[in-house]
mmCIF file of C-alpha atoms and ligand atoms in Angstrom:
data_model
loop_
_atom_site.group_PDB
_atom_site.id
_atom_site.type_symbol
_atom_site.label_atom_id
_atom_site.label_comp_id
_atom_site.label_asym_id
_atom_site.label_seq_id
_atom_site.Cartn_x
_atom_site.Cartn_y
_atom_site.Cartn_z
ATOM 1 C CA MET A 719 -12.017 -14.370 -20.248
ATOM 2 C CA LYS A 720 -11.829 -12.537 -16.920
ATOM 3 C CA ASN A 721 -8.413 -11.310 -15.770
ATOM 4 C CA LYS A 722 -6.845 -13.074 -12.823
ATOM 5 C CA ILE A 723 -6.342 -11.058 -9.668
ATOM 6 C CA ILE A 724 -4.194 -12.000 -6.697
ATOM 7 C CA ALA A 725 -5.082 -9.814 -3.709
ATOM 8 C CA ILE A 726 -2.390 -9.334 -1.070
ATOM 9 C CA ASP A 727 -3.596 -7.404 1.973
ATOM 10 C CA GLY A 728 -2.061 -6.945 5.362
ATOM 11 C CA TYR A 729 -0.433 -4.738 7.941
ATOM 12 C CA ALA A 730 2.403 -2.275 7.237
ATOM 13 C CA SER A 731 5.877 -3.796 6.737
ATOM 14 C CA THR A 732 4.804 -7.424 6.681
ATOM 15 C CA GLY A 733 6.740 -7.928 3.435
ATOM 16 C CA LYS A 734 3.697 -7.250 1.224
ATOM 17 C CA SER A 735 5.503 -5.083 -1.325
ATOM 18 C CA THR A 736 8.554 -7.294 -1.744
ATOM 19 C CA LEU A 737 6.422 -10.424 -2.027
ATOM 20 C CA SER A 738 3.854 -8.870 -4.364
ATOM 21 C CA LYS A 739 6.550 -7.524 -6.679
ATOM 22 C CA LYS A 740 8.308 -10.879 -6.741
ATOM 23 C CA LEU A 741 5.035 -12.692 -7.382
ATOM 24 C CA ALA A 742 4.086 -10.359 -10.244
ATOM 25 C CA LYS A 743 7.467 -10.999 -11.886
ATOM 26 C CA TYR A 744 7.176 -14.752 -11.335
ATOM 27 C CA LEU A 745 3.678 -14.962 -12.847
ATOM 28 C CA ASP A 746 4.276 -12.240 -15.450
ATOM 29 C CA TYR A 747 1.339 -10.260 -14.041
ATOM 30 C CA ILE A 748 1.280 -6.516 -13.536
ATOM 31 C CA TYR A 749 1.956 -5.232 -10.013
ATOM 32 C CA ILE A 750 -0.458 -2.715 -8.537
ATOM 33 C CA ASP A 751 0.806 -1.183 -5.299
ATOM 34 C CA THR A 752 -2.248 0.610 -3.910
ATOM 35 C CA GLY A 753 -0.290 1.889 -0.891
ATOM 36 C CA PHE A 754 1.838 3.790 -3.386
ATOM 37 C CA MET A 755 -1.320 5.433 -4.740
ATOM 38 C CA TYR A 756 -2.311 6.754 -1.288
ATOM 39 C CA ARG A 757 1.296 7.783 -0.642
ATOM 40 C CA ALA A 758 1.600 9.664 -3.956
ATOM 41 C CA ILE A 759 -1.537 11.693 -3.219
ATOM 42 C CA THR A 760 -0.249 12.390 0.314
ATOM 43 C CA TYR A 761 3.124 13.479 -1.079
ATOM 44 C CA TYR A 762 1.519 16.006 -3.416
ATOM 45 C CA ALA A 763 -0.988 17.148 -0.787
ATOM 46 C CA LEU A 764 1.985 17.975 1.470
ATOM 47 C CA LYS A 765 3.863 19.662 -1.360
ATOM 48 C CA LYS A 766 0.835 21.829 -2.096
ATOM 49 C CA ASN A 767 0.292 22.621 1.619
ATOM 50 C CA LEU A 768 -3.126 20.986 1.757
ATOM 51 C CA PHE A 769 -2.608 19.861 5.355
ATOM 52 C CA ILE A 770 -3.602 22.532 7.840
ATOM 53 C CA GLN A 771 -2.146 21.087 11.033
ATOM 54 C CA THR A 772 -4.147 17.868 11.381
ATOM 55 C CA ASN A 773 -6.953 18.907 9.011
ATOM 56 C CA ILE A 774 -7.037 18.561 5.260
ATOM 57 C CA ASN A 775 -8.408 20.998 2.725
ATOM 58 C CA CYS A 776 -10.969 18.645 1.156
ATOM 59 C CA SER A 777 -11.981 20.721 -1.862
ATOM 60 C CA LYS A 778 -8.340 21.091 -2.851
ATOM 61 C CA ILE A 779 -7.794 17.357 -2.434
ATOM 62 C CA GLU A 780 -10.646 16.824 -4.890
ATOM 63 C CA ASN A 781 -8.865 19.113 -7.304
ATOM 64 C CA LEU A 782 -5.657 17.163 -6.823
ATOM 65 C CA LEU A 783 -7.490 13.883 -7.540
ATOM 66 C CA ASN A 784 -9.024 15.337 -10.697
ATOM 67 C CA ASN A 785 -5.539 16.126 -11.936
ATOM 68 C CA SER A 786 -4.019 12.768 -11.036
ATOM 69 C CA SER A 787 -3.541 9.629 -13.039
ATOM 70 C CA PHE A 788 -1.925 6.298 -12.346
ATOM 71 C CA SER A 789 -0.501 3.958 -14.945
ATOM 72 C CA VAL A 790 1.522 0.756 -14.939
ATOM 73 C CA SER A 791 5.158 0.543 -15.936
ATOM 74 C CA LYS A 792 5.986 -3.094 -16.688
ATOM 75 C CA LYS A 793 9.584 -2.083 -17.259
ATOM 76 C CA TYR A 794 9.961 -0.855 -13.666
ATOM 77 C CA ASN A 795 7.421 -3.333 -12.197
ATOM 78 C CA SER A 796 5.823 -0.264 -10.620
ATOM 79 C CA LEU A 797 3.034 2.299 -10.878
ATOM 80 C CA LEU A 798 3.600 5.751 -12.298
ATOM 81 C CA PHE A 799 1.915 8.863 -10.942
ATOM 82 C CA ASN A 800 1.122 11.366 -13.703
ATOM 83 C CA LYS A 801 3.577 9.373 -15.841
ATOM 84 C CA LYS A 802 6.338 9.886 -13.249
ATOM 85 C CA LEU A 803 8.242 7.202 -11.403
ATOM 86 C CA LEU A 804 8.314 8.132 -7.701
ATOM 87 C CA GLY A 805 10.661 6.339 -5.357
ATOM 88 C CA ASP A 806 11.889 6.835 -1.816
ATOM 89 C CA GLU A 807 10.299 10.295 -1.554
ATOM 90 C CA VAL A 808 6.873 8.678 -1.012
ATOM 91 C CA ARG A 809 8.185 6.181 1.560
ATOM 92 C CA THR A 810 9.597 8.622 4.114
ATOM 93 C CA ILE A 811 8.445 8.609 7.728
ATOM 94 C CA ILE A 812 6.760 11.999 7.124
ATOM 95 C CA ILE A 813 4.529 10.493 4.420
ATOM 96 C CA SER A 814 3.873 7.441 6.618
ATOM 97 C CA GLU A 815 2.751 9.754 9.419
ATOM 98 C CA LYS A 816 0.273 11.625 7.182
ATOM 99 C CA VAL A 817 -1.032 8.971 4.801
ATOM 100 C CA SER A 818 -3.739 7.527 7.083
ATOM 101 C CA LYS A 819 -5.435 10.948 7.221
ATOM 102 C CA ILE A 820 -5.707 10.960 3.422
ATOM 103 C CA ALA A 821 -6.697 7.279 3.262
ATOM 104 C CA MET A 822 -9.708 7.810 5.521
ATOM 105 C CA LEU A 823 -11.404 10.350 3.196
ATOM 106 C CA LYS A 824 -14.390 9.010 1.258
ATOM 107 C CA LYS A 825 -13.623 11.036 -1.881
ATOM 108 C CA VAL A 826 -10.094 9.648 -1.935
ATOM 109 C CA ARG A 827 -11.158 6.032 -1.374
ATOM 110 C CA ASP A 828 -13.915 6.185 -3.998
ATOM 111 C CA TYR A 829 -11.451 7.618 -6.496
ATOM 112 C CA MET A 830 -8.839 4.958 -5.692
ATOM 113 C CA VAL A 831 -11.245 2.045 -6.095
ATOM 114 C CA ILE A 832 -12.227 3.262 -9.582
ATOM 115 C CA GLN A 833 -8.573 3.685 -10.569
ATOM 116 C CA GLN A 834 -7.540 0.309 -9.141
ATOM 117 C CA ARG A 835 -10.345 -1.561 -10.936
ATOM 118 C CA ALA A 836 -9.487 0.203 -14.207
ATOM 119 C CA LEU A 837 -5.788 -0.696 -13.902
ATOM 120 C CA ALA A 838 -6.527 -4.357 -13.182
ATOM 121 C CA SER A 839 -9.103 -4.602 -15.979
ATOM 122 C CA LYS A 840 -6.316 -4.589 -18.551
ATOM 123 C CA GLU A 841 -4.150 -7.522 -17.470
ATOM 124 C CA ASN A 842 -3.708 -10.243 -14.886
ATOM 125 C CA SER A 843 -2.614 -8.460 -11.721
ATOM 126 C CA VAL A 844 -1.104 -8.810 -8.299
ATOM 127 C CA VAL A 845 -2.793 -6.096 -6.236
ATOM 128 C CA GLU A 846 -1.396 -5.154 -2.847
ATOM 129 C CA GLY A 847 -3.086 -3.076 -0.145
ATOM 130 C CA ARG A 848 -5.456 -3.053 2.809
ATOM 131 C CA ASP A 849 -8.938 -3.461 1.287
ATOM 132 C CA ILE A 850 -8.215 -5.361 -1.920
ATOM 133 C CA GLY A 851 -9.794 -8.703 -0.975
ATOM 134 C CA THR A 852 -12.651 -7.100 0.973
ATOM 135 C CA ILE A 853 -13.769 -4.082 -1.107
ATOM 136 C CA VAL A 854 -11.867 -3.558 -4.344
ATOM 137 C CA PHE A 855 -11.833 -7.154 -5.608
ATOM 138 C CA PRO A 856 -14.010 -9.320 -3.359
ATOM 139 C CA ASP A 857 -14.052 -11.934 -6.158
ATOM 140 C CA ALA A 858 -10.253 -12.045 -6.554
ATOM 141 C CA THR A 859 -8.814 -15.322 -7.883
ATOM 142 C CA LYS A 860 -6.720 -15.742 -4.698
ATOM 143 C CA LYS A 861 -6.475 -13.711 -1.521
ATOM 144 C CA PHE A 862 -3.648 -13.524 0.993
ATOM 145 C CA PHE A 863 -3.559 -11.727 4.333
ATOM 146 C CA LEU A 864 -0.131 -10.944 5.783
ATOM 147 C CA THR A 865 0.623 -10.329 9.433
ATOM 148 C CA ALA A 866 3.750 -10.117 11.630
ATOM 149 C CA ASP A 867 4.683 -8.923 15.117
ATOM 150 C CA GLN A 868 4.785 -5.143 15.409
ATOM 151 C CA SER A 869 8.361 -4.987 16.729
ATOM 152 C CA VAL A 870 9.657 -7.176 13.894
ATOM 153 C CA ARG A 871 7.844 -4.998 11.350
ATOM 154 C CA ALA A 872 9.264 -1.808 12.880
ATOM 155 C CA LYS A 873 12.782 -3.293 12.749
ATOM 156 C CA ARG A 874 12.350 -4.134 9.058
ATOM 157 C CA ARG A 875 11.123 -0.625 8.267
ATOM 158 C CA TYR A 876 13.930 0.936 10.323
ATOM 159 C CA LYS A 877 16.555 -0.974 8.304
ATOM 160 C CA GLU A 878 15.037 0.393 5.067
ATOM 161 C CA LEU A 879 14.625 3.996 6.171
ATOM 162 C CA ILE A 880 17.933 4.508 7.996
ATOM 163 C CA ILE A 881 19.751 4.185 4.652
ATOM 164 C CA ASN A 882 18.409 7.549 3.446
ATOM 165 C CA ASP A 883 17.460 9.207 6.725
ATOM 166 C CA PRO A 884 20.076 9.019 9.525
ATOM 167 C CA ASP A 885 17.774 10.987 11.862
ATOM 168 C CA VAL A 886 15.035 8.382 11.926
ATOM 169 C CA SER A 887 14.778 6.300 15.110
ATOM 170 C CA TYR A 888 13.461 2.791 15.760
ATOM 171 C CA GLU A 889 11.110 4.170 18.444
ATOM 172 C CA GLN A 890 9.598 6.671 16.002
ATOM 173 C CA ILE A 891 8.963 3.909 13.469
ATOM 174 C CA LEU A 892 7.487 1.528 16.043
ATOM 175 C CA LYS A 893 5.132 4.324 17.160
ATOM 176 C CA ASN A 894 4.119 4.897 13.532
ATOM 177 C CA VAL A 895 3.520 1.174 12.902
ATOM 178 C CA ILE A 896 1.300 0.933 16.000
ATOM 179 C CA LYS A 897 -0.611 4.117 15.104
ATOM 180 C CA ARG A 898 -1.114 3.085 11.461
ATOM 181 C CA ASP A 899 -2.297 -0.403 12.446
ATOM 182 C CA HIS A 900 -4.850 1.260 14.698
ATOM 183 C CA GLU A 901 -5.965 3.867 12.160
ATOM 184 C CA ASP A 902 -6.068 1.443 9.208
ATOM 185 C CA SER A 903 -8.043 -1.147 11.184
ATOM 186 C CA ASN A 904 -10.469 1.210 12.901
ATOM 187 C CA ARG A 905 -11.403 3.741 10.228
ATOM 188 C CA LYS A 906 -15.056 3.841 9.212
ATOM 189 C CA LEU A 907 -14.457 3.264 5.488
ATOM 190 C CA SER A 908 -12.882 0.041 4.214
ATOM 191 C CA PRO A 909 -10.968 -0.822 7.390
ATOM 192 C CA LEU A 910 -8.136 -3.314 7.167
ATOM 193 C CA LYS A 911 -9.480 -6.746 8.007
ATOM 194 C CA ARG A 912 -8.953 -10.269 6.845
ATOM 195 C CA ALA A 913 -11.038 -10.989 3.740
ATOM 196 C CA LYS A 914 -13.316 -14.019 3.619
ATOM 197 C CA GLY A 915 -11.524 -16.886 1.941
ATOM 198 C CA SER A 916 -8.068 -15.355 2.347
ATOM 199 C CA ILE A 917 -5.001 -17.359 3.313
ATOM 200 C CA GLU A 918 -3.262 -15.853 6.350
ATOM 201 C CA ILE A 919 0.524 -15.831 6.445
ATOM 202 C CA ASP A 920 2.411 -14.691 9.543
ATOM 203 C CA THR A 921 5.828 -13.532 8.296
ATOM 204 C CA THR A 922 7.347 -12.864 11.756
ATOM 205 C CA LYS A 923 9.745 -15.800 11.586
ATOM 206 C CA LEU A 924 9.906 -16.209 7.824
ATOM 207 C CA THR A 925 12.496 -15.023 5.328
ATOM 208 C CA ILE A 926 11.167 -13.479 2.131
ATOM 209 C CA ASP A 927 11.979 -16.706 0.263
ATOM 210 C CA GLN A 928 10.109 -18.824 2.807
ATOM 211 C CA ALA A 929 7.054 -16.534 2.666
ATOM 212 C CA PHE A 930 7.219 -16.521 -1.129
ATOM 213 C CA ASP A 931 7.328 -20.335 -1.275
ATOM 214 C CA LEU A 932 4.299 -20.433 0.993
ATOM 215 C CA ILE A 933 2.409 -18.112 -1.349
ATOM 216 C CA ILE A 934 3.387 -20.128 -4.419
ATOM 217 C CA SER A 935 2.349 -23.384 -2.781
ATOM 218 C CA ASN A 936 -1.089 -21.883 -2.083
ATOM 219 C CA LEU A 937 -1.774 -20.595 -5.598
HETATM 220 O O1 LIG B 748 1.219 -0.299 2.125
HETATM 221 P P1 LIG B 748 1.691 1.104 2.511
HETATM 222 O O2 LIG B 748 2.356 1.165 3.841
HETATM 223 O O3 LIG B 748 2.510 1.735 1.444
HETATM 224 O O4 LIG B 748 0.339 1.961 2.615
HETATM 225 C C1 LIG B 748 0.344 3.290 3.049
HETATM 226 C C2 LIG B 748 -0.995 3.654 3.672
HETATM 227 O O5 LIG B 748 -1.998 3.724 2.662
HETATM 228 C C3 LIG B 748 -1.528 2.698 4.721
HETATM 229 O O6 LIG B 748 -1.133 3.059 6.025
HETATM 230 C C4 LIG B 748 -3.027 2.822 4.576
HETATM 231 C C5 LIG B 748 -3.244 3.296 3.164
HETATM 232 N N1 LIG B 748 -3.788 2.255 2.295
HETATM 233 C C6 LIG B 748 -5.141 2.053 2.316
HETATM 234 O O7 LIG B 748 -5.840 2.677 3.094
HETATM 235 N N2 LIG B 748 -5.709 1.175 1.455
HETATM 236 C C7 LIG B 748 -4.955 0.483 0.601
HETATM 237 N N3 LIG B 748 -5.543 -0.383 -0.244
HETATM 238 C C8 LIG B 748 -3.561 0.645 0.587
HETATM 239 C C9 LIG B 748 -2.990 1.538 1.467
#
């Protein structure tokens, strides 16, 4: 029997991660956070100085991909990168400002799609990202597309980031949300767009519980 896949795509800070995690727990599915995968590669690319101003050393990125692996930790309801649990270090504003550059590279996207399909081939999965319902799993069991006003999303992100980074400002985050929306939606490869057959949920005025109930009622 084919595994079930729930695809949850949408813009940054629409509540995708919280809702996908909660849904995976509720259904006892594995949770595959594909944004984490792009962030982990970006984190290590920065650590290894593979960004030369705005350019990226592509042959070294290939090397990094060849030495990378992702696995699922059911215990932590999370992905591991090279068997390591990464946390807030991949969610900083610095990573958010660089990740779109990595996510637009063909080699990176091709690699990610293979990894994501392999991870979801093992168990029923909730898969969260930007291109899950369009490219990675166009035949997903259910597809959701999350949106919300940019200023509300920036406020949500600000509340999360200010806890660990007192220097971060709301304006900086709003600028990043606007820029990432633009870059994610306008890149040549696998741009963020609503998948055919997806259910759109605007979370601007919804609490997490209200959005979650809406998802459950549409399963
Ligand atoms: O969901 P997130 O904010 O953690 O994702 C970080 C970035 O990764 C996002 O700006 C674009 C990229 N991404 C992507 O291109 N495709 C995906 N399936 C998931 C994320």
